[in-house]
Coordinates of C-alpha atoms in Angstrom, one line a residue:
X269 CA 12.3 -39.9 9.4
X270 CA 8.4 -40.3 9.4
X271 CA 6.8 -40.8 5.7
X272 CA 4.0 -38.7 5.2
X273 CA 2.1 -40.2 2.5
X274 CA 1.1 -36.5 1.2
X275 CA 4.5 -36.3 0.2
X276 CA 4.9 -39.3 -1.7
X277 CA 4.3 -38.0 -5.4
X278 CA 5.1 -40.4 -8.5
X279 CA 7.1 -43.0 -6.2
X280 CA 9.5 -40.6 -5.2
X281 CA 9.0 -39.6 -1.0
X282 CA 9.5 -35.9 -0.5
X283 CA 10.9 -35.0 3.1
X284 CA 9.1 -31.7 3.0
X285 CA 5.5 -30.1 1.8
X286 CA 7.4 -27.6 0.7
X287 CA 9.5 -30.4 -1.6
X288 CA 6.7 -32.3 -2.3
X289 CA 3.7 -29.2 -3.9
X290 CA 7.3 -28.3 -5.8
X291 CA 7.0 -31.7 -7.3
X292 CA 3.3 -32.2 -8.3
X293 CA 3.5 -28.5 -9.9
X294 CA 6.6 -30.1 -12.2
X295 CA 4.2 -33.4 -12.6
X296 CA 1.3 -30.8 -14.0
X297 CA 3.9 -29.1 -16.2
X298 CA 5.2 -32.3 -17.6
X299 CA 1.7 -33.3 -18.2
X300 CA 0.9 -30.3 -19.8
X301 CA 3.9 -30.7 -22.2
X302 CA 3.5 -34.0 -23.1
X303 CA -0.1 -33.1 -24.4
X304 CA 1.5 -30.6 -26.9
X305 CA 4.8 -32.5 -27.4
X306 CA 5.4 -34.0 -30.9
X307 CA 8.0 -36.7 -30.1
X308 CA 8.1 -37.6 -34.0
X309 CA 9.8 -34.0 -34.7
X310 CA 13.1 -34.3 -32.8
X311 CA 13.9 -30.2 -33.6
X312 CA 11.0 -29.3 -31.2
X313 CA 11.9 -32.2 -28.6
X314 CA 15.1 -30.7 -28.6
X315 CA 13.7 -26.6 -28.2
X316 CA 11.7 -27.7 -25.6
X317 CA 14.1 -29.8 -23.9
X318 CA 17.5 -26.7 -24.4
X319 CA 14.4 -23.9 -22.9
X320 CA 14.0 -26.2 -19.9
X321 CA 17.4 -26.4 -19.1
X322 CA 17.8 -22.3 -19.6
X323 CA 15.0 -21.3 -17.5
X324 CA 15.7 -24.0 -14.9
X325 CA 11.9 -25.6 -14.8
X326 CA 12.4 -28.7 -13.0
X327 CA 14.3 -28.9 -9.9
X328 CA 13.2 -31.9 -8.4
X329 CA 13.6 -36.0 -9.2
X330 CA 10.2 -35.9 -10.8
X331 CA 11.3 -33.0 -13.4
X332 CA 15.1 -34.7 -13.3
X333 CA 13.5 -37.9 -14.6
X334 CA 11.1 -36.1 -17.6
X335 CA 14.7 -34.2 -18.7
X336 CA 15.9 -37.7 -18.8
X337 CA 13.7 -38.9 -20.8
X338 CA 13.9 -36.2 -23.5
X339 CA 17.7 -36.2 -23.3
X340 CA 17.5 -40.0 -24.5
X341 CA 14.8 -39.4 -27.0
X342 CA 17.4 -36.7 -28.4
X343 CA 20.5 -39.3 -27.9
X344 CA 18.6 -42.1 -30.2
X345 CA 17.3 -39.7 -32.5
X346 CA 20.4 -38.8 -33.8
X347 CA 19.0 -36.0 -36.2
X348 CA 20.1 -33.1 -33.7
X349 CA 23.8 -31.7 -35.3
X350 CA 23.9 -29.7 -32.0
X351 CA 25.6 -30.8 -28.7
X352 CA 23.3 -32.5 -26.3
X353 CA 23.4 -30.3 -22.6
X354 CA 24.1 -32.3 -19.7
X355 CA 20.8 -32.2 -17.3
X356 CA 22.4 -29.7 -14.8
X357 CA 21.7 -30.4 -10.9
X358 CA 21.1 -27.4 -9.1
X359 CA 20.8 -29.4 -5.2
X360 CA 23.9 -30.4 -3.2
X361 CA 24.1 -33.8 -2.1
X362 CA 26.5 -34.1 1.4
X363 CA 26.4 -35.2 4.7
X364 CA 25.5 -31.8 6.4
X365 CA 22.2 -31.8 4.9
X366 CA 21.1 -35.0 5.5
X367 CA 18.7 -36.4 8.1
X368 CA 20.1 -39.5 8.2
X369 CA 20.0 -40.9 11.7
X370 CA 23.7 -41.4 12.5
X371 CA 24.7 -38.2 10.6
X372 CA 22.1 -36.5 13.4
X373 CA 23.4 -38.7 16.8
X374 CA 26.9 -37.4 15.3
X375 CA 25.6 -33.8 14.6
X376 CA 24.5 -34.1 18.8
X377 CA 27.6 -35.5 20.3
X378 CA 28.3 -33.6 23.1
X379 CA 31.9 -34.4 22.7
X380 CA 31.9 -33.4 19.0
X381 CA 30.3 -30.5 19.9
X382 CA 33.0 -29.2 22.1
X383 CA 35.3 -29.6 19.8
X384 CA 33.9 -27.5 17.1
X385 CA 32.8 -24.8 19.7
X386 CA 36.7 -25.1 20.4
X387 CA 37.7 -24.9 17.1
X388 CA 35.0 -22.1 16.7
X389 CA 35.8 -19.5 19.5
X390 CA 40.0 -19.9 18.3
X391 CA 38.9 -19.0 14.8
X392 CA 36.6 -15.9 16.2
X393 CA 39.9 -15.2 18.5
X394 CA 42.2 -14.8 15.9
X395 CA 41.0 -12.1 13.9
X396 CA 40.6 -10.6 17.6
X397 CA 44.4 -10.9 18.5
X398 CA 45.8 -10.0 15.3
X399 CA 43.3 -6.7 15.2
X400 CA 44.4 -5.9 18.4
X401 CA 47.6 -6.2 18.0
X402 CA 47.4 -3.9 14.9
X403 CA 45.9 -1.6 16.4
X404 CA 48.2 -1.3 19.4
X405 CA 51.3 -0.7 16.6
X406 CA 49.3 1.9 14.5
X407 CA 49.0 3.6 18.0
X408 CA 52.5 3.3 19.0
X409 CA 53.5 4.3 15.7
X410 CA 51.4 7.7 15.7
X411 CA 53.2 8.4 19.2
X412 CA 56.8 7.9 17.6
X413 CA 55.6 10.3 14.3
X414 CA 54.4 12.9 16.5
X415 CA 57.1 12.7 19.0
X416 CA 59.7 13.4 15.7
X417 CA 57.4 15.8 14.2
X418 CA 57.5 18.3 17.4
X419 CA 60.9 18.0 18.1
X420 CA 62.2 17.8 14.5
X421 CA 64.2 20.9 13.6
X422 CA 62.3 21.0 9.8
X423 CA 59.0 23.1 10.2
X424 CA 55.7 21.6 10.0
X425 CA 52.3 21.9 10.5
X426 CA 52.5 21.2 14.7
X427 CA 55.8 23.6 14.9
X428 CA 55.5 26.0 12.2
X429 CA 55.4 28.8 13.8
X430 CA 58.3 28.3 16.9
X431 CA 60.4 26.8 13.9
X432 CA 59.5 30.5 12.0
X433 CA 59.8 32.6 15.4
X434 CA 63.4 31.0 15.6
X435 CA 64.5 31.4 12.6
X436 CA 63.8 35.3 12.6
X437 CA 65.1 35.4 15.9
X438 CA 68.6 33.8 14.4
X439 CA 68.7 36.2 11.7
X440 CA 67.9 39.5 14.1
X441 CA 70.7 38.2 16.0
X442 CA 73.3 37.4 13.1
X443 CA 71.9 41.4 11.9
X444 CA 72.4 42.9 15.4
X445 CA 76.2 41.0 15.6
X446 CA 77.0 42.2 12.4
X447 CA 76.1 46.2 13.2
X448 CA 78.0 46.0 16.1
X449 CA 80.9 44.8 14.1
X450 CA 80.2 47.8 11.5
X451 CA 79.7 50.4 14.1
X452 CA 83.3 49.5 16.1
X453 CA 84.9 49.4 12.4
X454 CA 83.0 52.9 12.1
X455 CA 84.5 53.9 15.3
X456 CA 88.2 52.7 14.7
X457 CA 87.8 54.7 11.3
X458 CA 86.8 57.7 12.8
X459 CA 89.5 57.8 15.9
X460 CA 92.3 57.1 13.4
X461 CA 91.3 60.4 11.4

């Protein structure tokens, strides 16, 4: 990594412009604060130091280091009843980030890079397959319900009206069998008078 000396601030080298204005605006508000800062009233030390905290003002080393300071100020006091909050770090710190050298000639190794493509198209893959195969189930089980619901013999909404037809049709034929039966009982009854 080239140092840019306009991102040095305060002994600390920035690895961005972006990193490094961030910084010298916390360097102007610490300035700023410790123009107004009482450090013999411990009370106001420790407002200042909780409202800091709350409204996350300092994000880099520079603001990390003033917290510090006031956070030990606090510690030695030892007039504050209240718990001391821990300086909270809002910045990850692993390897993926970094630009160390080797971490990059690792990041570019074609070799390593195969692998995660790999590793990358079988997870993309599997949501693929198992979607798929879903999918073809949910389609073979709509066949098998409509196959069952036109063929069933209980009425509903595809064969409602054969399974209506049908039944009326049953019952005109049970009436019709049963008239004839009635009219040859009529019959016998009238040739035996």
């Amino acid at each position: 990594m080239a140092e840019n000396k306009e991102w040095a601030i305060e002994g600390y080298q920035f690895s961005s412009q972006k990193d490094a204005v961030q910084a010298k605006g916390e360097l102007l508000k610490i300035q700023k604060l410790e123009e107004k800062m009482d450090y013999k009233n411990p009370q106001m030390v420790y407002m200042v130091y909780n409202k800091a905290l709350e409204n996350r003002i300092f994000k880099t080393p520079i603001g990390y280091e003033y917290l510090k300071k006031l956070q030990t100020m606090l510690i030695k006091s030892g007039q504050i009843k209240e718990p001391i909050k821990e300086i909270p770090i809002y910045q990850m710190y692993n390897l993926r980030d970094s630009t160390n050298p080797i971490v990059e000639k690792i990041k570019t190794d074609p070799k390593l890079q195969q692998k995660r493509e790999k590793e990358r198209q079988r997870r993309e893959q599997f949501p693929m397959k198992t979607s798929i195969f879903f999918n073809v189930l949910l389609a073979i089980l709509v066949v098998v319900m409509l196959y069952i619901s036109t063929t069933g013999s209980n009425p509903n909404v595809l064969n409602y009206e054969r399974s209506l037809q049908d039944k009326y049709a049953a019952w005109e034929q049970e009436l019709m069998e049963r008239e004839a039966v009635i009219r040859e009982k009529e019959r016998e009854l009238l040739l035996e008078e």
